[in-house]
Coordinates of C-alpha atoms and ligand atoms in Angstrom, one line a residue:
M1 CA 23.1 -84.5 -91.9
S2 CA 22.7 -81.5 -89.8
D3 CA 21.3 -81.8 -86.3
I4 CA 17.6 -81.8 -86.6
I5 CA 16.4 -80.9 -83.0
R6 CA 15.1 -77.3 -82.3
L7 CA 13.6 -75.9 -79.2
L8 CA 10.0 -74.5 -80.2
P9 CA 9.6 -70.8 -80.1
D10 CA 7.7 -69.7 -76.9
S11 CA 4.8 -68.6 -79.3
V12 CA 4.5 -72.3 -80.2
A13 CA 5.3 -73.5 -77.0
N14 CA 2.3 -71.0 -75.3
Q15 CA 0.1 -72.1 -78.0
I16 CA 0.4 -75.7 -77.0
A17 CA 0.2 -75.3 -73.5
A18 CA -3.0 -72.9 -74.1
G19 CA -4.7 -76.0 -75.4
E20 CA -4.5 -77.8 -72.2
V21 CA -5.4 -74.8 -70.0
I22 CA -7.8 -73.0 -72.1
Q23 CA -10.2 -75.2 -73.7
R24 CA -13.2 -72.9 -73.8
P25 CA -14.3 -69.2 -72.8
G26 CA -15.3 -70.9 -69.5
S27 CA -11.8 -71.8 -68.8
A28 CA -10.7 -68.2 -69.5
V29 CA -13.1 -67.1 -67.3
K30 CA -12.0 -69.3 -64.4
E31 CA -8.4 -68.6 -64.7
L32 CA -9.2 -64.7 -64.6
L33 CA -11.5 -64.7 -62.1
E34 CA -9.1 -66.8 -59.7
N35 CA -6.4 -64.0 -60.5
A36 CA -9.1 -61.2 -59.7
I37 CA -9.6 -63.3 -56.2
D38 CA -6.0 -63.8 -55.6
A39 CA -5.6 -60.3 -55.9
G40 CA -7.2 -59.6 -53.0
G41 CA -10.1 -56.7 -53.9
D42 CA -13.5 -56.8 -52.8
T43 CA -15.7 -56.4 -56.2
I44 CA -15.1 -58.1 -59.0
E45 CA -17.2 -57.3 -62.5
L46 CA -17.5 -60.0 -65.3
I47 CA -18.5 -58.7 -68.8
I48 CA -19.0 -61.2 -71.8
K49 CA -19.9 -60.9 -75.2
D50 CA -21.2 -63.6 -77.5
A51 CA -20.6 -66.3 -74.2
G52 CA -17.6 -65.1 -74.2
K53 CA -16.2 -65.5 -78.1
T54 CA -16.0 -62.1 -78.5
L55 CA -15.1 -60.6 -75.6
I56 CA -14.5 -61.6 -71.8
Q57 CA -13.5 -58.7 -69.4
I58 CA -12.5 -58.8 -65.9
I59 CA -12.3 -55.9 -63.7
D60 CA -11.1 -56.0 -60.4
N61 CA -9.9 -53.6 -57.2
G62 CA -7.3 -55.6 -56.0
C63 CA -3.5 -55.2 -55.8
G64 CA -2.6 -54.5 -59.3
M65 CA 0.6 -55.0 -60.8
S66 CA 3.4 -52.5 -61.6
P67 CA 4.5 -52.0 -65.3
T68 CA 7.1 -54.9 -64.9
D69 CA 5.2 -57.1 -63.4
A70 CA 2.4 -56.3 -65.8
R71 CA 4.8 -57.4 -68.8
M72 CA 6.4 -60.3 -66.7
S73 CA 2.6 -61.5 -66.1
F74 CA 2.3 -63.0 -69.5
E75 CA 5.5 -65.0 -69.9
R76 CA 5.2 -68.6 -69.4
H77 CA 6.0 -70.1 -65.6
A78 CA 5.7 -66.4 -64.3
T79 CA 4.0 -66.2 -61.2
S80 CA 4.3 -64.3 -58.0
K81 CA 2.7 -67.2 -56.0
I82 CA 5.4 -69.9 -55.5
K83 CA 9.3 -69.6 -55.0
T84 CA 10.2 -73.0 -54.4
A85 CA 9.0 -76.4 -55.1
E86 CA 8.4 -76.7 -51.2
D87 CA 5.8 -73.8 -51.4
L88 CA 3.6 -76.4 -53.7
F89 CA 2.6 -78.2 -50.7
R90 CA 1.6 -74.9 -48.8
I91 CA 0.0 -73.2 -51.5
R92 CA -3.7 -71.5 -50.4
T93 CA -4.0 -69.4 -53.6
F94 CA -5.9 -70.4 -56.8
G95 CA -3.4 -69.9 -59.5
F96 CA 0.2 -71.1 -58.8
R97 CA 1.6 -72.4 -62.3
G98 CA 1.9 -69.2 -63.6
E99 CA 0.5 -70.3 -67.1
A100 CA -2.8 -68.8 -67.3
L101 CA -1.9 -65.4 -68.9
A102 CA 0.6 -66.8 -70.8
S103 CA -1.7 -69.3 -72.3
I104 CA -4.5 -66.7 -72.8
A105 CA -2.4 -64.3 -74.3
A106 CA -1.1 -67.2 -77.1
I107 CA -4.7 -67.4 -78.2
A108 CA -6.3 -64.3 -78.1
Q109 CA -6.0 -60.7 -78.0
V110 CA -5.4 -59.3 -74.6
E111 CA -5.6 -55.6 -73.4
M112 CA -4.7 -55.1 -70.1
K113 CA -4.8 -52.0 -67.6
T114 CA -3.6 -52.1 -64.2
R115 CA -2.2 -49.9 -61.4
R116 CA -1.3 -50.4 -57.8
I117 CA -2.5 -48.3 -55.2
E118 CA 0.7 -46.5 -54.7
D119 CA 1.4 -45.8 -58.1
E120 CA 0.1 -42.6 -59.7
L121 CA 0.2 -44.1 -63.3
G122 CA -1.0 -47.3 -64.3
T123 CA 0.2 -49.5 -67.3
H124 CA -1.6 -50.2 -70.6
L125 CA -0.4 -53.4 -72.3
I126 CA -1.7 -55.1 -75.7
I127 CA -0.4 -58.2 -76.7
E128 CA -1.9 -60.4 -79.6
G129 CA -0.6 -64.2 -80.1
S130 CA 2.0 -63.9 -77.3
T131 CA 3.6 -60.8 -79.1
V132 CA 3.9 -57.5 -76.7
K133 CA 1.9 -54.8 -79.5
S134 CA 1.9 -51.7 -77.0
Q135 CA 2.8 -51.1 -73.3
Q136 CA 2.4 -47.4 -72.3
P137 CA 1.7 -45.8 -69.1
C138 CA -2.0 -44.8 -68.8
A139 CA -4.4 -43.2 -66.0
C140 CA -6.7 -46.1 -64.8
P141 CA -8.3 -46.7 -61.3
A142 CA -6.4 -48.9 -59.0
G143 CA -6.6 -52.8 -59.4
T144 CA -6.6 -54.6 -63.0
S145 CA -8.9 -54.7 -65.8
I146 CA -8.1 -57.4 -68.6
Q147 CA -10.0 -57.8 -71.7
I148 CA -9.8 -60.9 -73.8
K149 CA -11.1 -60.6 -77.2
N150 CA -11.7 -63.1 -79.9
L151 CA -10.7 -66.0 -78.4
F152 CA -9.0 -68.6 -80.5
F153 CA -8.5 -66.0 -83.2
N154 CA -5.4 -67.7 -84.4
V155 CA -6.3 -71.3 -84.0
P156 CA -9.5 -71.7 -86.3
A157 CA -9.6 -75.2 -85.6
R158 CA -10.1 -74.8 -81.8
R159 CA -12.9 -71.8 -82.5
N160 CA -14.7 -74.0 -84.9
F161 CA -14.7 -76.8 -82.0
L162 CA -16.8 -74.2 -79.5
K163 CA -20.3 -75.0 -78.7
S164 CA -23.4 -73.0 -79.5
D165 CA -23.6 -69.7 -77.6
P166 CA -26.0 -71.0 -75.2
A167 CA -23.6 -74.2 -74.2
E168 CA -20.4 -71.9 -73.8
L169 CA -22.6 -69.6 -71.7
R170 CA -23.6 -72.4 -69.6
H171 CA -19.8 -73.3 -69.0
I172 CA -19.1 -69.8 -68.0
I173 CA -22.0 -69.6 -65.2
E174 CA -20.9 -73.0 -63.7
E175 CA -17.4 -71.8 -63.4
F176 CA -19.0 -68.4 -62.1
E177 CA -21.3 -70.3 -59.4
R178 CA -18.3 -72.4 -58.6
V179 CA -16.1 -69.3 -57.8
V180 CA -18.8 -66.8 -56.3
L181 CA -19.8 -69.9 -53.6
V182 CA -16.1 -69.7 -52.1
N183 CA -16.1 -65.9 -51.9
P184 CA -19.1 -64.6 -50.2
G185 CA -17.1 -61.9 -49.3
I186 CA -16.4 -60.3 -52.4
A187 CA -19.2 -58.7 -54.8
F188 CA -19.7 -60.1 -58.2
N189 CA -21.6 -58.5 -61.0
F190 CA -21.7 -60.3 -64.2
T191 CA -23.3 -59.1 -68.0
N192 CA -23.6 -60.7 -71.0
N193 CA -24.1 -58.7 -74.2
G194 CA -25.1 -56.0 -71.6
K195 CA -27.8 -57.6 -70.0
P196 CA -27.0 -58.5 -66.3
L197 CA -27.2 -62.1 -64.9
F198 CA -25.8 -61.6 -61.5
Q199 CA -25.6 -58.9 -59.3
L200 CA -24.3 -60.3 -55.7
P201 CA -23.6 -58.2 -53.0
K202 CA -20.9 -58.9 -50.5
S203 CA -22.9 -61.3 -47.9
G204 CA -22.9 -64.2 -45.5
L205 CA -22.5 -67.6 -47.4
K206 CA -26.4 -68.5 -46.8
Q207 CA -27.3 -65.4 -48.6
R208 CA -24.9 -65.9 -50.8
I209 CA -26.1 -69.5 -51.9
A210 CA -29.6 -68.3 -52.0
N211 CA -28.5 -65.1 -54.4
A212 CA -26.2 -67.2 -56.9
M213 CA -28.3 -70.3 -57.1
G214 CA -31.7 -68.5 -57.7
T215 CA -33.6 -71.8 -57.4
V216 CA -32.5 -72.5 -53.8
N217 CA -34.5 -71.0 -51.2
F218 CA -32.8 -69.4 -48.0
E219 CA -35.1 -71.2 -45.9
K220 CA -34.5 -74.4 -47.2
L221 CA -30.7 -74.7 -45.8
I222 CA -29.6 -76.5 -43.0
S223 CA -26.2 -75.7 -41.9
V224 CA -23.5 -78.5 -41.4
N225 CA -20.3 -77.9 -39.1
Q226 CA -18.3 -80.3 -37.7
E227 CA -14.4 -79.8 -36.8
T228 CA -11.7 -83.0 -36.5
N229 CA -8.2 -82.5 -36.6
V230 CA -8.2 -84.6 -40.1
V231 CA -11.0 -82.2 -41.8
K232 CA -13.0 -79.2 -40.8
V233 CA -16.6 -79.5 -42.7
S234 CA -18.8 -76.7 -42.9
G235 CA -21.5 -75.3 -45.3
F236 CA -25.0 -76.1 -45.9
I237 CA -27.4 -78.8 -47.1
G238 CA -30.9 -78.8 -48.5
K239 CA -33.7 -79.9 -46.5
P240 CA -34.8 -83.5 -47.4
E241 CA -37.7 -82.5 -48.2
N242 CA -36.2 -80.4 -51.0
A243 CA -34.1 -83.1 -52.9
R244 CA -34.4 -82.5 -56.4
K245 CA -34.8 -84.8 -59.5
T246 CA -31.2 -83.1 -60.7
K247 CA -28.1 -83.5 -59.5
G248 CA -27.2 -79.9 -60.3
E249 CA -27.1 -78.1 -56.9
Q250 CA -24.2 -80.8 -55.3
Y251 CA -20.9 -78.4 -54.5
F252 CA -17.8 -79.6 -52.7
F253 CA -14.9 -77.3 -51.9
A254 CA -11.8 -78.3 -50.8
N255 CA -9.7 -75.8 -49.5
N256 CA -11.9 -73.2 -51.1
R257 CA -11.5 -74.9 -54.3
Y258 CA -14.1 -76.3 -56.2
I259 CA -13.9 -80.3 -56.5
R260 CA -15.7 -83.2 -57.8
H261 CA -15.5 -86.4 -55.6
P262 CA -17.8 -89.0 -56.3
Y263 CA -16.8 -90.9 -53.4
L264 CA -17.4 -88.0 -51.1
N265 CA -20.6 -87.6 -52.8
H266 CA -21.7 -91.2 -51.7
A267 CA -21.0 -90.3 -48.2
V268 CA -23.5 -87.3 -48.3
E269 CA -26.2 -89.3 -50.5
E270 CA -25.5 -91.9 -47.9
A271 CA -26.7 -89.6 -45.0
F272 CA -29.8 -88.2 -46.9
H273 CA -30.7 -92.1 -48.0
D274 CA -33.1 -93.1 -46.2
L275 CA -34.9 -89.8 -46.0
I276 CA -35.5 -88.9 -49.8
P277 CA -37.2 -91.2 -52.3
E278 CA -35.3 -92.9 -55.0
G279 CA -34.2 -90.8 -58.0
Y280 CA -34.0 -87.6 -56.1
F281 CA -30.7 -86.1 -55.3
P282 CA -30.2 -84.0 -52.1
S283 CA -28.6 -80.5 -52.6
Y284 CA -25.5 -79.6 -50.9
F285 CA -22.5 -76.8 -50.7
L286 CA -20.1 -78.2 -48.2
F287 CA -16.7 -77.1 -47.8
L288 CA -13.7 -79.2 -46.5
E289 CA -10.7 -77.7 -45.1
V290 CA -7.6 -80.0 -44.8
D291 CA -3.9 -79.5 -44.3
P292 CA -2.9 -78.6 -47.7
A293 CA 0.1 -81.4 -47.4
Q294 CA -2.9 -83.9 -47.3
I295 CA -4.1 -83.0 -50.7
D296 CA -2.8 -84.1 -53.9
I297 CA -2.6 -80.4 -55.5
N298 CA -0.4 -81.4 -58.4
I299 CA -3.4 -81.6 -60.7
H300 CA -3.9 -80.2 -64.0
P301 CA -5.6 -76.7 -63.8
T302 CA -8.4 -78.0 -65.5
K303 CA -9.4 -80.8 -63.7
T304 CA -11.2 -80.8 -60.5
E305 CA -10.6 -84.1 -59.1
V306 CA -8.1 -84.4 -56.0
N307 CA -6.9 -86.9 -54.0
F308 CA -7.1 -87.0 -50.3
Q309 CA -4.6 -89.0 -48.3
D310 CA -7.3 -89.7 -45.8
H311 CA -10.5 -90.2 -47.9
Q312 CA -11.7 -92.9 -45.9
T313 CA -11.9 -91.2 -42.7
I314 CA -13.2 -88.2 -44.4
Y315 CA -15.9 -90.3 -45.6
A316 CA -17.1 -91.4 -42.1
I317 CA -16.8 -87.9 -40.7
L318 CA -18.7 -86.2 -43.9
R319 CA -21.5 -88.4 -43.6
S320 CA -21.8 -88.3 -40.0
A321 CA -21.7 -84.4 -39.8
V322 CA -24.4 -84.5 -42.5
R323 CA -26.6 -86.7 -40.6
A324 CA -26.1 -84.8 -37.4
S325 CA -27.4 -81.7 -39.3
I326 CA -30.4 -83.5 -40.6
G327 CA -31.1 -85.1 -37.2
K328 CA -30.7 -81.9 -35.6
Y329 CA -33.4 -80.1 -38.0
S330 CA -35.8 -82.9 -38.3
L331 CA -36.0 -82.9 -34.3
S332 CA -36.1 -79.4 -34.2
S333 CA -38.8 -79.2 -36.5
T334 CA -40.6 -82.0 -34.6
L335 CA -40.7 -80.2 -31.6
D336 CA -41.2 -76.8 -33.0
F337 CA -38.2 -75.2 -31.2
D338 CA -38.8 -71.9 -33.3
A339 CA -41.7 -71.3 -31.2
E340 CA -39.7 -71.5 -27.8
Q341 CA -41.6 -69.1 -26.3
S342 CA -44.5 -71.1 -25.8
F343 CA -42.3 -74.5 -25.0
N344 CA -41.1 -74.2 -21.9
F345 CA -39.8 -77.3 -20.1
N346 CA -39.6 -77.9 -16.5
F347 CA -35.8 -77.6 -15.8
P348 CA -34.8 -77.8 -12.1
K349 CA -34.5 -74.1 -11.2
D350 CA -30.9 -74.0 -10.1
K351 CA -29.5 -75.7 -13.4
Q352 CA -28.5 -73.1 -16.2
V353 CA -30.5 -74.0 -19.0
N354 CA -28.4 -74.0 -22.6
A355 CA -30.1 -73.4 -26.2
P356 CA -31.0 -76.6 -27.4
G357 CA -28.4 -78.3 -29.8
I358 CA -26.7 -81.4 -30.7
H359 CA -23.8 -83.2 -29.1
I360 CA -20.8 -83.4 -30.6
N361 CA -18.2 -85.7 -29.1
P362 CA -15.0 -83.7 -29.3
E363 CA -13.0 -87.0 -28.7
F364 CA -14.4 -88.7 -31.6
N365 CA -12.0 -90.4 -33.7
P366 CA -13.2 -92.9 -36.6
F367 CA -9.9 -94.6 -36.2
T368 CA -10.6 -96.1 -33.2
K369 CA -11.7 -99.8 -33.6
N370 CA -15.4 -99.1 -32.3
P371 CA -16.3 -96.0 -33.8
Q372 CA -19.0 -94.6 -32.1
P373 CA -21.1 -92.1 -34.3
E374 CA -20.8 -88.7 -32.7
L375 CA -24.2 -88.0 -32.5
R376 CA -25.1 -89.8 -29.5
L377 CA -27.7 -89.0 -27.4
T378 CA -28.9 -92.5 -26.3
P379 CA -29.3 -92.8 -22.3
G380 CA -26.3 -94.5 -21.3
S381 CA -23.6 -93.6 -23.7
D382 CA -20.7 -91.5 -22.9
Y383 CA -21.7 -88.0 -24.5
R384 CA -24.3 -86.9 -22.2
S385 CA -22.3 -86.4 -18.9
N386 CA -22.2 -83.2 -17.0
D387 CA -24.4 -81.3 -19.5
T388 CA -27.7 -80.2 -20.0
N389 CA -27.4 -79.0 -23.3
N390 CA -28.7 -82.2 -25.1
W391 CA -32.3 -83.5 -26.4
E392 CA -32.4 -86.3 -23.9
K393 CA -32.6 -83.9 -20.9
L394 CA -35.0 -81.7 -22.5
Y395 CA -37.0 -84.5 -23.1
E396 CA -36.7 -85.4 -19.5
G397 CA -37.8 -82.0 -18.8
L398 CA -40.8 -82.8 -20.9
R399 CA -41.5 -86.0 -18.9
Q400 CA -41.5 -84.3 -15.5
E401 CA -44.0 -81.8 -16.7
A402 CA -46.1 -84.2 -18.1
G403 CA -45.7 -86.6 -15.0
T404 CA -46.9 -83.6 -12.7
E405 CA -49.8 -82.5 -14.6
P406 CA -52.0 -85.4 -16.1
I407 CA -53.7 -84.5 -19.0
G408 CA -57.5 -83.6 -18.6
Q409 CA -59.1 -87.1 -17.8
T410 CA -62.0 -85.8 -20.1
M411 CA -59.7 -86.4 -23.1
I412 CA -59.4 -90.1 -22.6
I413 CA -60.5 -92.1 -26.0
G414 CA -58.1 -95.0 -25.6
S415 CA -58.2 -98.1 -23.4
N416 CA -54.8 -97.3 -21.5
F417 CA -54.6 -93.8 -20.4
G418 CA -52.9 -94.2 -17.2
T419 CA -54.9 -93.7 -14.2
E420 CA -52.4 -95.3 -11.3
G421 CA -51.7 -91.7 -9.8
Q422 CA -47.7 -92.0 -8.7
G423 CA -46.7 -93.9 -12.3
D424 CA -48.9 -91.8 -14.4
R425 CA -46.5 -90.0 -16.6
G426 CA -49.5 -88.5 -18.7
F427 CA -49.5 -90.8 -22.0
M428 CA -52.2 -92.0 -23.4
Q429 CA -52.8 -94.7 -26.5
L430 CA -55.5 -93.7 -29.2
Q431 CA -57.2 -96.4 -30.8
N432 CA -54.5 -98.6 -30.2
R433 CA -51.9 -97.0 -32.4
Y434 CA -51.1 -93.4 -31.5
I435 CA -49.4 -92.4 -28.4
I436 CA -50.8 -89.0 -27.2
T437 CA -48.4 -86.9 -24.5
K438 CA -48.8 -83.3 -23.4
V439 CA -46.2 -80.7 -24.6
K440 CA -46.2 -77.2 -23.8
S441 CA -47.1 -76.0 -26.9
G442 CA -50.0 -78.6 -27.1
L443 CA -50.3 -82.3 -27.8
M444 CA -48.0 -84.4 -29.7
V445 CA -49.1 -87.4 -31.3
I446 CA -46.5 -90.4 -31.8
D447 CA -47.3 -93.0 -34.4
Q448 CA -46.6 -95.9 -32.8
Q449 CA -45.6 -98.4 -35.4
A450 CA -43.8 -95.7 -37.2
A451 CA -41.7 -94.8 -33.9
H452 CA -40.7 -98.4 -33.1
E453 CA -39.6 -98.9 -37.0
R454 CA -37.4 -95.9 -36.4
I455 CA -35.9 -97.1 -33.2
L456 CA -35.6 -100.8 -34.2
F457 CA -33.8 -99.4 -37.8
E458 CA -31.2 -97.3 -36.2
R459 CA -30.5 -99.9 -33.6
Y460 CA -29.9 -102.9 -36.3
L461 CA -28.2 -100.3 -38.6
D462 CA -25.6 -99.5 -35.6
R463 CA -25.1 -103.1 -34.8
I464 CA -24.4 -104.0 -38.5
E465 CA -22.2 -100.7 -39.0
Q466 CA -20.4 -101.1 -35.3
K467 CA -20.0 -104.7 -35.9
K468 CA -21.2 -105.9 -32.9
G469 CA -24.2 -108.1 -32.8
M470 CA -25.3 -109.7 -29.8
A471 CA -26.2 -113.0 -30.0
Q472 CA -28.3 -115.4 -27.6
Q473 CA -27.6 -119.0 -27.6
Q474 CA -31.0 -120.9 -28.2
L475 CA -31.6 -124.1 -26.0
F476 CA -32.6 -125.9 -29.1
P477 CA -31.1 -125.2 -32.5
H478 CA -33.6 -124.6 -35.2
T479 CA -33.3 -125.5 -38.6
V480 CA -34.7 -123.5 -41.1
K481 CA -35.4 -124.5 -45.0
L482 CA -35.6 -122.0 -47.5
S483 CA -36.4 -121.7 -51.1
A484 CA -33.3 -121.8 -53.9
P485 CA -33.3 -118.1 -54.3
D486 CA -33.6 -117.0 -50.7
T487 CA -30.8 -119.5 -49.5
E488 CA -28.7 -117.6 -52.2
L489 CA -29.7 -114.1 -50.5
V490 CA -28.9 -115.5 -47.0
N491 CA -25.4 -116.8 -48.1
E492 CA -25.0 -113.4 -49.6
L493 CA -26.0 -111.4 -46.4
L494 CA -24.4 -114.3 -44.3
G495 CA -22.0 -111.6 -42.8
E496 CA -24.5 -108.9 -42.0
I497 CA -26.9 -111.7 -40.8
S498 CA -24.5 -112.5 -38.0
L499 CA -23.7 -109.3 -36.8
L500 CA -27.4 -108.5 -36.0
G501 CA -27.0 -111.6 -33.6
F502 CA -27.6 -114.8 -35.3
I503 CA -25.8 -117.7 -35.0
I504 CA -26.5 -119.2 -38.2
E505 CA -24.7 -121.7 -40.4
P506 CA -25.4 -123.3 -44.1
F507 CA -26.6 -126.9 -43.3
G508 CA -26.8 -129.0 -46.2
P509 CA -29.0 -128.0 -49.5
N510 CA -31.2 -125.0 -48.9
T511 CA -31.1 -125.5 -45.2
F512 CA -29.6 -123.4 -42.2
I513 CA -29.0 -124.3 -38.6
I514 CA -29.7 -121.6 -36.3
N515 CA -27.8 -121.5 -33.0
G516 CA -29.0 -118.1 -31.7
T517 CA -30.6 -115.2 -32.3
P518 CA -30.7 -111.5 -31.6
A519 CA -31.5 -110.9 -27.9
D520 CA -34.7 -109.0 -28.6
L521 CA -36.2 -111.3 -31.0
P522 CA -39.4 -112.4 -29.7
D523 CA -39.9 -116.1 -29.6
E524 CA -41.7 -116.6 -32.6
N525 CA -41.6 -118.8 -35.7
I526 CA -37.9 -118.1 -36.9
Q527 CA -38.7 -119.7 -40.2
E528 CA -41.5 -117.5 -41.0
F529 CA -39.7 -114.2 -39.4
L530 CA -36.3 -114.9 -41.7
E531 CA -38.5 -115.4 -44.8
N532 CA -40.5 -112.2 -44.0
V533 CA -37.2 -110.4 -43.6
L534 CA -35.7 -111.7 -46.9
E535 CA -39.5 -111.0 -48.7
N536 CA -39.2 -107.2 -47.3
Y537 CA -35.7 -107.1 -48.6
K538 CA -36.5 -108.3 -52.1
K539 CA -39.1 -105.9 -52.4
N540 CA -36.5 -102.9 -51.1
Q541 CA -34.1 -104.2 -53.5
L542 CA -36.5 -103.7 -56.5
G543 CA -38.0 -100.4 -55.6
L544 CA -35.4 -98.6 -53.5
K545 CA -31.7 -98.1 -54.0
L546 CA -30.7 -99.2 -50.6
D547 CA -27.2 -100.8 -49.4
R548 CA -27.4 -104.0 -48.0
K549 CA -27.2 -102.9 -44.3
S550 CA -29.8 -100.4 -44.5
N551 CA -32.0 -102.7 -46.3
L552 CA -31.8 -105.6 -44.1
A553 CA -31.7 -103.2 -40.7
R554 CA -35.0 -101.9 -42.4
S555 CA -36.5 -105.1 -43.2
M556 CA -36.0 -106.1 -39.5
A557 CA -37.4 -103.1 -38.3
R558 CA -40.3 -103.7 -40.4
N559 CA -41.1 -107.0 -39.3
L560 CA -40.4 -106.8 -35.6
A561 CA -41.9 -103.1 -35.4
I562 CA -45.2 -103.2 -33.1
R563 CA -48.4 -102.9 -35.0
P564 CA -51.6 -100.8 -34.8
G565 CA -53.9 -102.4 -32.5
K566 CA -51.1 -103.5 -29.8
V567 CA -52.1 -101.9 -26.3
L568 CA -49.5 -100.6 -24.8
M569 CA -48.8 -99.9 -21.2
T570 CA -47.8 -96.4 -19.8
E571 CA -44.4 -97.8 -19.1
E572 CA -44.0 -99.1 -22.9
M573 CA -45.6 -95.8 -24.1
Q574 CA -42.7 -94.1 -22.1
S575 CA -39.8 -96.2 -23.0
L576 CA -41.1 -95.9 -26.8
V577 CA -41.0 -92.3 -26.5
D578 CA -37.6 -92.2 -24.5
D579 CA -36.0 -94.4 -27.1
L580 CA -37.5 -92.3 -30.2
F581 CA -36.1 -89.3 -28.9
A582 CA -32.8 -90.8 -28.6
C583 CA -33.0 -91.6 -32.2
R584 CA -30.5 -89.5 -34.9
V585 CA -33.7 -89.0 -36.9
P586 CA -36.9 -88.9 -34.7
N587 CA -39.5 -87.7 -36.9
L588 CA -39.2 -89.6 -39.6
S589 CA -39.7 -93.3 -40.1
P590 CA -37.1 -95.3 -42.1
S591 CA -39.4 -95.3 -45.3
G592 CA -40.2 -91.3 -44.8
K593 CA -43.5 -91.4 -42.9
T594 CA -44.2 -88.7 -40.6
I595 CA -43.6 -90.2 -36.9
T596 CA -44.7 -86.9 -35.0
V597 CA -47.3 -84.4 -34.9
I598 CA -47.9 -81.5 -32.8
I599 CA -51.5 -79.9 -32.1
G600 CA -50.9 -76.9 -31.1
T601 CA -53.1 -75.3 -28.3
D602 CA -53.5 -72.3 -30.9
D603 CA -55.1 -74.7 -33.2
L604 CA -57.1 -76.1 -30.1
D605 CA -58.4 -72.5 -29.4
K606 CA -59.2 -71.7 -33.0
R607 CA -61.8 -74.6 -33.2
F608 CA -63.2 -73.7 -30.0
N609 CA -64.3 -70.7 -31.6
Ligands
LIG701 P1 -0.6 -67.8 -61.5 O1 -2.3 -67.1 -61.3 O2 -0.5 -69.3 -61.6 O3 0.6 -66.9 -60.8 P2 -1.2 -66.4 -64.0 O4 -0.7 -66.4 -65.4 O5 -2.6 -66.6 -63.7 O6 -0.3 -67.1 -63.4 O7 -0.8 -65.1 -63.4 C1 0.7 -64.7 -63.4 C2 0.9 -63.5 -62.3 O8 0.2 -62.1 -62.5 C3 0.4 -63.8 -61.0 O9 1.2 -64.7 -60.1 C4 0.1 -62.4 -60.5 O10 1.2 -62.2 -60.0 C5 -0.3 -61.4 -61.7 N1 -1.5 -61.3 -61.9 C6 -2.4 -62.0 -62.5 N2 -3.8 -61.5 -62.7 C7 -3.6 -60.2 -61.9 C8 -4.8 -59.4 -61.1 N3 -6.0 -59.4 -61.7 N4 -4.4 -58.5 -60.5 C9 -2.9 -58.8 -59.6 N5 -2.1 -59.3 -60.3 C10 -2.2 -60.3 -61.1
LIG702 MG1 -3.7 -67.4 -62.4

């Protein structure tokens, strides 16, 4: 019997490869857009007919190709982008496998016109099912125009497999949006069946997001910026109050390539989670830049999954970068910094005043044993050394001012407006539930319970997350007896509860012995306190999708926060307000309630007219 193994002809091999690379019109659009971008021009036009089934045309004003390169570009493994295997680890262009054009030519009728700027004449090439039909010199603009007609004309099974035009068009738009978001410096036009769908001029990233996404409003974006030596994070997030019920507007790009990454998505949602209601999703457009050697690029061209060597570190950095941006935004909207004219703090005259900003610790290293969140404005933390550029200092300015100019006495309503002269810092309590203090633009009213809940929440969360609870030994151990389900729950949460500062151990059936409690826990009935916290925890478990740590921190805060009706001394108000403004998110309570309201002098003026 004769030998039976044969090499497949190129046309067949290409068709097989095409099945992997080009699954639908959207994948051809993606490949061609990426080629056009790699070509380095600044204007790209996409024209399609019948959702790309009849025609996909892409015109760029990039580098163009010589006649020989034009012919070569359709060969399998023909690429100008890598030469050696090592290049794979440095690659920054989009394509590099040299498969796209060969695959497309295997399953469509392709016509290309291309010219390099330095050449007088360009090349006109026609290829059908991997066969070159003609190649001739032609007059054409510098750059490349490529037309893909009748995709899958020779693979009826695949053609029949395509979805309806609206569905295929949706795929194309999806690919288009991913590409245009990364390339705001390139102008894009996109028409379908003669109707313009997108007209995107060159712009900055923020404007591009607004132009391309349509539903995203320019004003609704908060910038994110964080540079570490592992990863550089930049881009924009939607404001918490603009979270949406669909997951549509969530984009990650790694080294300017669109990626899907459920794990990192979780990091972003974590950063938002105590700020948006359940069932809503934050919008984000986040760019991660890592050393190409740290990211697994040996991936299938149609796949958007990637692996980072350092994904846990990136997770931590991403989450804290997003949190920092949210915190900065919510603080600035509280203190109304856009109206900075009317908001002059009393800085000592000899000090240089910088624009308000959030502090990032350049030394921050999430690898260290006790990582500190980078955003640390707490008094006594390391980050505030020799710099006026932080909120705490700004707040001090506010405090000084309030101290020297007491609020008009005629406005006393509560029982505790300071009257002790020197010690008076201009705080008053209204109906034993609001703290009122003066800011330059008017009056700031602070909900005392919500403020305290925020402070305690962040404190307990930090304790659990940074794993250093401070327990205070009890003189007499307490035993608490719980219901069977609560016993289960405590056993499940034992680790976290200990981190909060409880010294607690199981002690017989449904019983625990408590030898120590967190130092800041008031001496009250521990049994009752624990039951209340567990009750709250269970309630949160039902309604909200909180992780264990946040839920526990929230339940503790809820039970320990001062209530309306609690009379506060001036010093207590002072330290509450100080602590509040040292929080990461000082104007929203853990459950999303507003903590501070500013009544502007403007408003008052209007009312008196
Ligand atoms: P890859 O992009 O992976 O290199 P392709 O099959 O997509 O493979 O393209 C093959 C080659 O053709 C590219 O490496 C590039 O040199 C050239 N090429 C493709 N499209 C263009 C274009 N629009 N302008 C200039 N050169 C192009
Ligand atoms: Mg390519």
